[in-house]
C-alpha atoms as a PDB file:
ATOM      1  CA  UNK A   1       0.068  -0.063   0.031  1.00  0.00           C
ATOM      2  CA  UNK A   2       2.551   2.780   0.982  1.00  0.00           C
ATOM      3  CA  UNK A   3       5.040   1.496  -1.510  1.00  0.00           C
ATOM      4  CA  UNK A   4       2.870   2.966  -4.455  1.00  0.00           C
ATOM      5  CA  UNK A   5       3.294   6.644  -5.361  1.00  0.00           C
ATOM      6  CA  UNK A   6      -0.480   7.122  -5.533  1.00  0.00           C
ATOM      7  CA  UNK A   7      -0.577   6.475  -1.774  1.00  0.00           C
ATOM      8  CA  UNK A   8       1.935   9.186  -1.033  1.00  0.00           C
ATOM      9  CA  UNK A   9       0.186  11.747  -3.191  1.00  0.00           C
ATOM     10  CA  UNK A  10      -3.186  10.745  -1.368  1.00  0.00           C
ATOM     11  CA  UNK A  11      -1.293  11.115   1.860  1.00  0.00           C
ATOM     12  CA  UNK A  12      -0.126  14.667   0.778  1.00  0.00           C
ATOM     13  CA  UNK A  13      -3.728  15.661  -0.350  1.00  0.00           C
ATOM     14  CA  UNK A  14      -5.069  14.297   3.304  1.00  0.00           C
ATOM     15  CA  UNK A  15      -2.516  16.526   4.926  1.00  0.00           C
ATOM     16  CA  UNK A  16      -3.397  19.565   2.684  1.00  0.00           C
ATOM     17  CA  UNK A  17      -6.992  19.379   3.401  1.00  0.00           C
ATOM     18  CA  UNK A  18      -6.961  17.824   6.772  1.00  0.00           C
ATOM     19  CA  UNK A  19      -4.124  19.457   8.794  1.00  0.00           C
ATOM     20  CA  UNK A  20      -2.967  22.661   7.062  1.00  0.00           C
ATOM     21  CA  UNK A  21      -6.443  24.354   7.362  1.00  0.00           C
ATOM     22  CA  UNK A  22      -5.657  24.539  10.996  1.00  0.00           C
ATOM     23  CA  UNK A  23      -2.365  26.338  10.459  1.00  0.00           C
ATOM     24  CA  UNK A  24      -2.930  28.705   7.636  1.00  0.00           C
ATOM     25  CA  UNK A  25      -5.928  31.254   7.813  1.00  0.00           C
ATOM     26  CA  UNK A  26      -8.305  31.896   4.944  1.00  0.00           C
ATOM     27  CA  UNK A  27      -7.993  35.691   5.141  1.00  0.00           C
ATOM     28  CA  UNK A  28      -7.214  38.424   7.738  1.00  0.00           C
ATOM     29  CA  UNK A  29      -9.605  41.011   9.030  1.00  0.00           C
ATOM     30  CA  UNK A  30      -8.633  44.736   9.003  1.00  0.00           C
ATOM     31  CA  UNK A  31      -8.305  44.772  12.840  1.00  0.00           C
ATOM     32  CA  UNK A  32      -5.623  41.872  12.558  1.00  0.00           C
ATOM     33  CA  UNK A  33      -7.561  38.894  13.412  1.00  0.00           C
ATOM     34  CA  UNK A  34      -7.184  35.885  11.389  1.00  0.00           C
ATOM     35  CA  UNK A  35     -10.174  33.891  10.078  1.00  0.00           C
ATOM     36  CA  UNK A  36      -9.967  30.328   9.623  1.00  0.00           C
ATOM     37  CA  UNK A  37     -12.018  27.770   8.001  1.00  0.00           C
ATOM     38  CA  UNK A  38     -14.086  26.754  11.173  1.00  0.00           C
ATOM     39  CA  UNK A  39     -15.757  29.928  11.380  1.00  0.00           C
ATOM     40  CA  UNK A  40     -18.124  29.076   8.272  1.00  0.00           C
ATOM     41  CA  UNK A  41     -19.893  25.764   8.730  1.00  0.00           C
ATOM     42  CA  UNK A  42     -19.920  25.077   4.942  1.00  0.00           C
ATOM     43  CA  UNK A  43     -16.173  25.418   4.988  1.00  0.00           C
ATOM     44  CA  UNK A  44     -15.797  23.013   7.639  1.00  0.00           C
ATOM     45  CA  UNK A  45     -18.143  20.345   6.106  1.00  0.00           C
ATOM     46  CA  UNK A  46     -16.304  20.733   2.751  1.00  0.00           C
ATOM     47  CA  UNK A  47     -12.892  20.277   4.251  1.00  0.00           C
ATOM     48  CA  UNK A  48     -14.079  17.357   6.290  1.00  0.00           C
ATOM     49  CA  UNK A  49     -15.631  15.866   3.249  1.00  0.00           C
ATOM     50  CA  UNK A  50     -12.425  16.155   1.260  1.00  0.00           C
ATOM     51  CA  UNK A  51     -10.525  14.705   4.036  1.00  0.00           C
ATOM     52  CA  UNK A  52     -12.801  11.834   4.401  1.00  0.00           C
ATOM     53  CA  UNK A  53     -12.816  11.007   0.741  1.00  0.00           C
ATOM     54  CA  UNK A  54      -8.852  11.154   0.911  1.00  0.00           C
ATOM     55  CA  UNK A  55      -8.898   8.621   3.716  1.00  0.00           C
ATOM     56  CA  UNK A  56     -11.323   6.407   1.981  1.00  0.00           C
ATOM     57  CA  UNK A  57      -9.299   6.525  -1.214  1.00  0.00           C
ATOM     58  CA  UNK A  58      -6.185   5.351   0.659  1.00  0.00           C
ATOM     59  CA  UNK A  59      -8.066   2.518   2.331  1.00  0.00           C
ATOM     60  CA  UNK A  60      -9.271   1.249  -1.098  1.00  0.00           C
ATOM     61  CA  UNK A  61      -5.543   0.591  -2.306  1.00  0.00           C
ATOM     62  CA  UNK A  62      -6.733  -2.818  -3.940  1.00  0.00           C
ATOM     63  CA  UNK A  63      -9.509  -1.247  -5.813  1.00  0.00           C
ATOM     64  CA  UNK A  64      -7.974   0.945  -8.282  1.00  0.00           C
ATOM     65  CA  UNK A  65     -11.294   1.951 -10.013  1.00  0.00           C
ATOM     66  CA  UNK A  66     -12.709   2.741  -6.670  1.00  0.00           C
ATOM     67  CA  UNK A  67      -9.600   4.824  -6.070  1.00  0.00           C
ATOM     68  CA  UNK A  68      -9.894   6.684  -9.147  1.00  0.00           C
ATOM     69  CA  UNK A  69     -13.776   7.534  -8.655  1.00  0.00           C
ATOM     70  CA  UNK A  70     -13.296   8.629  -5.193  1.00  0.00           C
ATOM     71  CA  UNK A  71     -10.410  11.135  -6.191  1.00  0.00           C
ATOM     72  CA  UNK A  72     -12.475  12.533  -9.128  1.00  0.00           C
ATOM     73  CA  UNK A  73     -15.269  13.165  -6.642  1.00  0.00           C
ATOM     74  CA  UNK A  74     -12.532  15.015  -4.261  1.00  0.00           C
ATOM     75  CA  UNK A  75     -11.313  16.846  -7.146  1.00  0.00           C
ATOM     76  CA  UNK A  76     -14.828  17.981  -7.795  1.00  0.00           C
ATOM     77  CA  UNK A  77     -15.454  18.948  -3.964  1.00  0.00           C
ATOM     78  CA  UNK A  78     -12.139  20.742  -3.982  1.00  0.00           C
ATOM     79  CA  UNK A  79     -13.353  22.919  -7.056  1.00  0.00           C
ATOM     80  CA  UNK A  80     -16.733  23.577  -5.276  1.00  0.00           C
ATOM     81  CA  UNK A  81     -14.649  24.536  -2.042  1.00  0.00           C
ATOM     82  CA  UNK A  82     -12.227  26.830  -4.364  1.00  0.00           C
ATOM     83  CA  UNK A  83     -15.191  28.391  -6.108  1.00  0.00           C
ATOM     84  CA  UNK A  84     -16.816  29.374  -2.441  1.00  0.00           C
ATOM     85  CA  UNK A  85     -13.380  30.938  -1.721  1.00  0.00           C
ATOM     86  CA  UNK A  86     -13.295  32.844  -4.688  1.00  0.00           C
ATOM     87  CA  UNK A  87     -16.959  33.979  -4.521  1.00  0.00           C
ATOM     88  CA  UNK A  88     -16.334  34.975  -0.807  1.00  0.00           C
ATOM     89  CA  UNK A  89     -13.237  37.072  -1.730  1.00  0.00           C
ATOM     90  CA  UNK A  90     -15.002  38.888  -4.823  1.00  0.00           C
ATOM     91  CA  UNK A  91     -17.882  39.705  -2.363  1.00  0.00           C
ATOM     92  CA  UNK A  92     -15.678  40.970   0.348  1.00  0.00           C
ATOM     93  CA  UNK A  93     -13.333  42.836  -1.925  1.00  0.00           C
ATOM     94  CA  UNK A  94     -10.833  45.375  -0.644  1.00  0.00           C
ATOM     95  CA  UNK A  95     -13.357  48.132  -0.885  1.00  0.00           C
ATOM     96  CA  UNK A  96     -14.927  47.196   2.443  1.00  0.00           C
ATOM     97  CA  UNK A  97     -13.206  47.383   5.882  1.00  0.00           C
ATOM     98  CA  UNK A  98     -13.910  43.673   6.758  1.00  0.00           C
ATOM     99  CA  UNK A  99     -11.045  41.910   4.865  1.00  0.00           C
ATOM    100  CA  UNK A 100      -7.640  43.325   4.421  1.00  0.00           C
ATOM    101  CA  UNK A 101      -5.512  40.580   3.249  1.00  0.00           C
ATOM    102  CA  UNK A 102      -6.044  37.025   1.731  1.00  0.00           C
ATOM    103  CA  UNK A 103      -4.365  34.204   3.300  1.00  0.00           C
ATOM    104  CA  UNK A 104      -2.579  31.204   2.278  1.00  0.00           C
ATOM    105  CA  UNK A 105      -5.612  28.943   3.386  1.00  0.00           C
ATOM    106  CA  UNK A 106      -7.538  30.221   0.200  1.00  0.00           C
ATOM    107  CA  UNK A 107      -4.916  28.390  -2.014  1.00  0.00           C
ATOM    108  CA  UNK A 108      -4.903  24.897  -0.034  1.00  0.00           C
ATOM    109  CA  UNK A 109      -7.932  23.407  -2.550  1.00  0.00           C
ATOM    110  CA  UNK A 110      -5.434  24.126  -5.294  1.00  0.00           C
ATOM    111  CA  UNK A 111      -2.799  22.312  -3.870  1.00  0.00           C
ATOM    112  CA  UNK A 112      -4.814  19.251  -2.884  1.00  0.00           C
ATOM    113  CA  UNK A 113      -6.427  19.200  -6.650  1.00  0.00           C
ATOM    114  CA  UNK A 114      -2.978  19.012  -7.929  1.00  0.00           C
ATOM    115  CA  UNK A 115      -2.083  16.029  -5.694  1.00  0.00           C
ATOM    116  CA  UNK A 116      -5.402  14.130  -6.476  1.00  0.00           C
ATOM    117  CA  UNK A 117      -4.616  14.722 -10.243  1.00  0.00           C
ATOM    118  CA  UNK A 118      -1.176  13.214  -9.612  1.00  0.00           C
ATOM    119  CA  UNK A 119      -2.517  10.179  -7.814  1.00  0.00           C
ATOM    120  CA  UNK A 120      -4.967   9.661 -10.473  1.00  0.00           C
ATOM    121  CA  UNK A 121      -2.412   9.658 -13.102  1.00  0.00           C
ATOM    122  CA  UNK A 122      -0.526   7.209 -10.905  1.00  0.00           C
ATOM    123  CA  UNK A 123      -3.493   4.926 -10.460  1.00  0.00           C
ATOM    124  CA  UNK A 124      -4.370   5.002 -14.268  1.00  0.00           C
ATOM    125  CA  UNK A 125      -0.413   4.061 -15.044  1.00  0.00           C
ATOM    126  CA  UNK A 126      -0.757   1.249 -12.291  1.00  0.00           C
ATOM    127  CA  UNK A 127      -3.994   0.012 -13.919  1.00  0.00           C
ATOM    128  CA  UNK A 128      -2.507  -0.047 -17.253  1.00  0.00           C
ATOM    129  CA  UNK A 129       0.567  -2.166 -16.050  1.00  0.00           C
ATOM    130  CA  UNK A 130      -1.818  -4.645 -14.544  1.00  0.00           C
ATOM    131  CA  UNK A 131      -3.781  -4.895 -17.585  1.00  0.00           C
ATOM    132  CA  UNK A 132      -0.831  -5.319 -19.878  1.00  0.00           C
ATOM    133  CA  UNK A 133       0.424  -8.334 -17.599  1.00  0.00           C
ATOM    134  CA  UNK A 134      -2.835  -9.852 -17.758  1.00  0.00           C
ATOM    135  CA  UNK A 135      -2.670  -9.624 -21.686  1.00  0.00           C
ATOM    136  CA  UNK A 136       0.549 -11.662 -21.570  1.00  0.00           C
ATOM    137  CA  UNK A 137      -0.932 -14.565 -19.619  1.00  0.00           C
END
């Protein structure tokens, strides 16, 4: 399980969606207070679902097709999360006094998407290798 590269990519995606949102704020208010993902219930649910999908995908290491589908769902979920962040940042633009600076936490779904795409690429390569070995039998 751990010897496959897609598992490493999935673990990195798990860390990006499950651990790093606690470390990096989404944005910073004008008075200097940092806003984390836990302040909005929708962001909390979406980050939790993304983390859960990554864990499930890691556990389905024997079923490559299930891994591939779960990663696709996780990519769609992270795209929705990224869209919500962009919508929120465009609604609370620099004109208001509410938000002064965007944080690194807003870019975490992009990093997770990159790792999930790399994992899907490795899963596809692994599946093709198994199919080619079956053809030789």
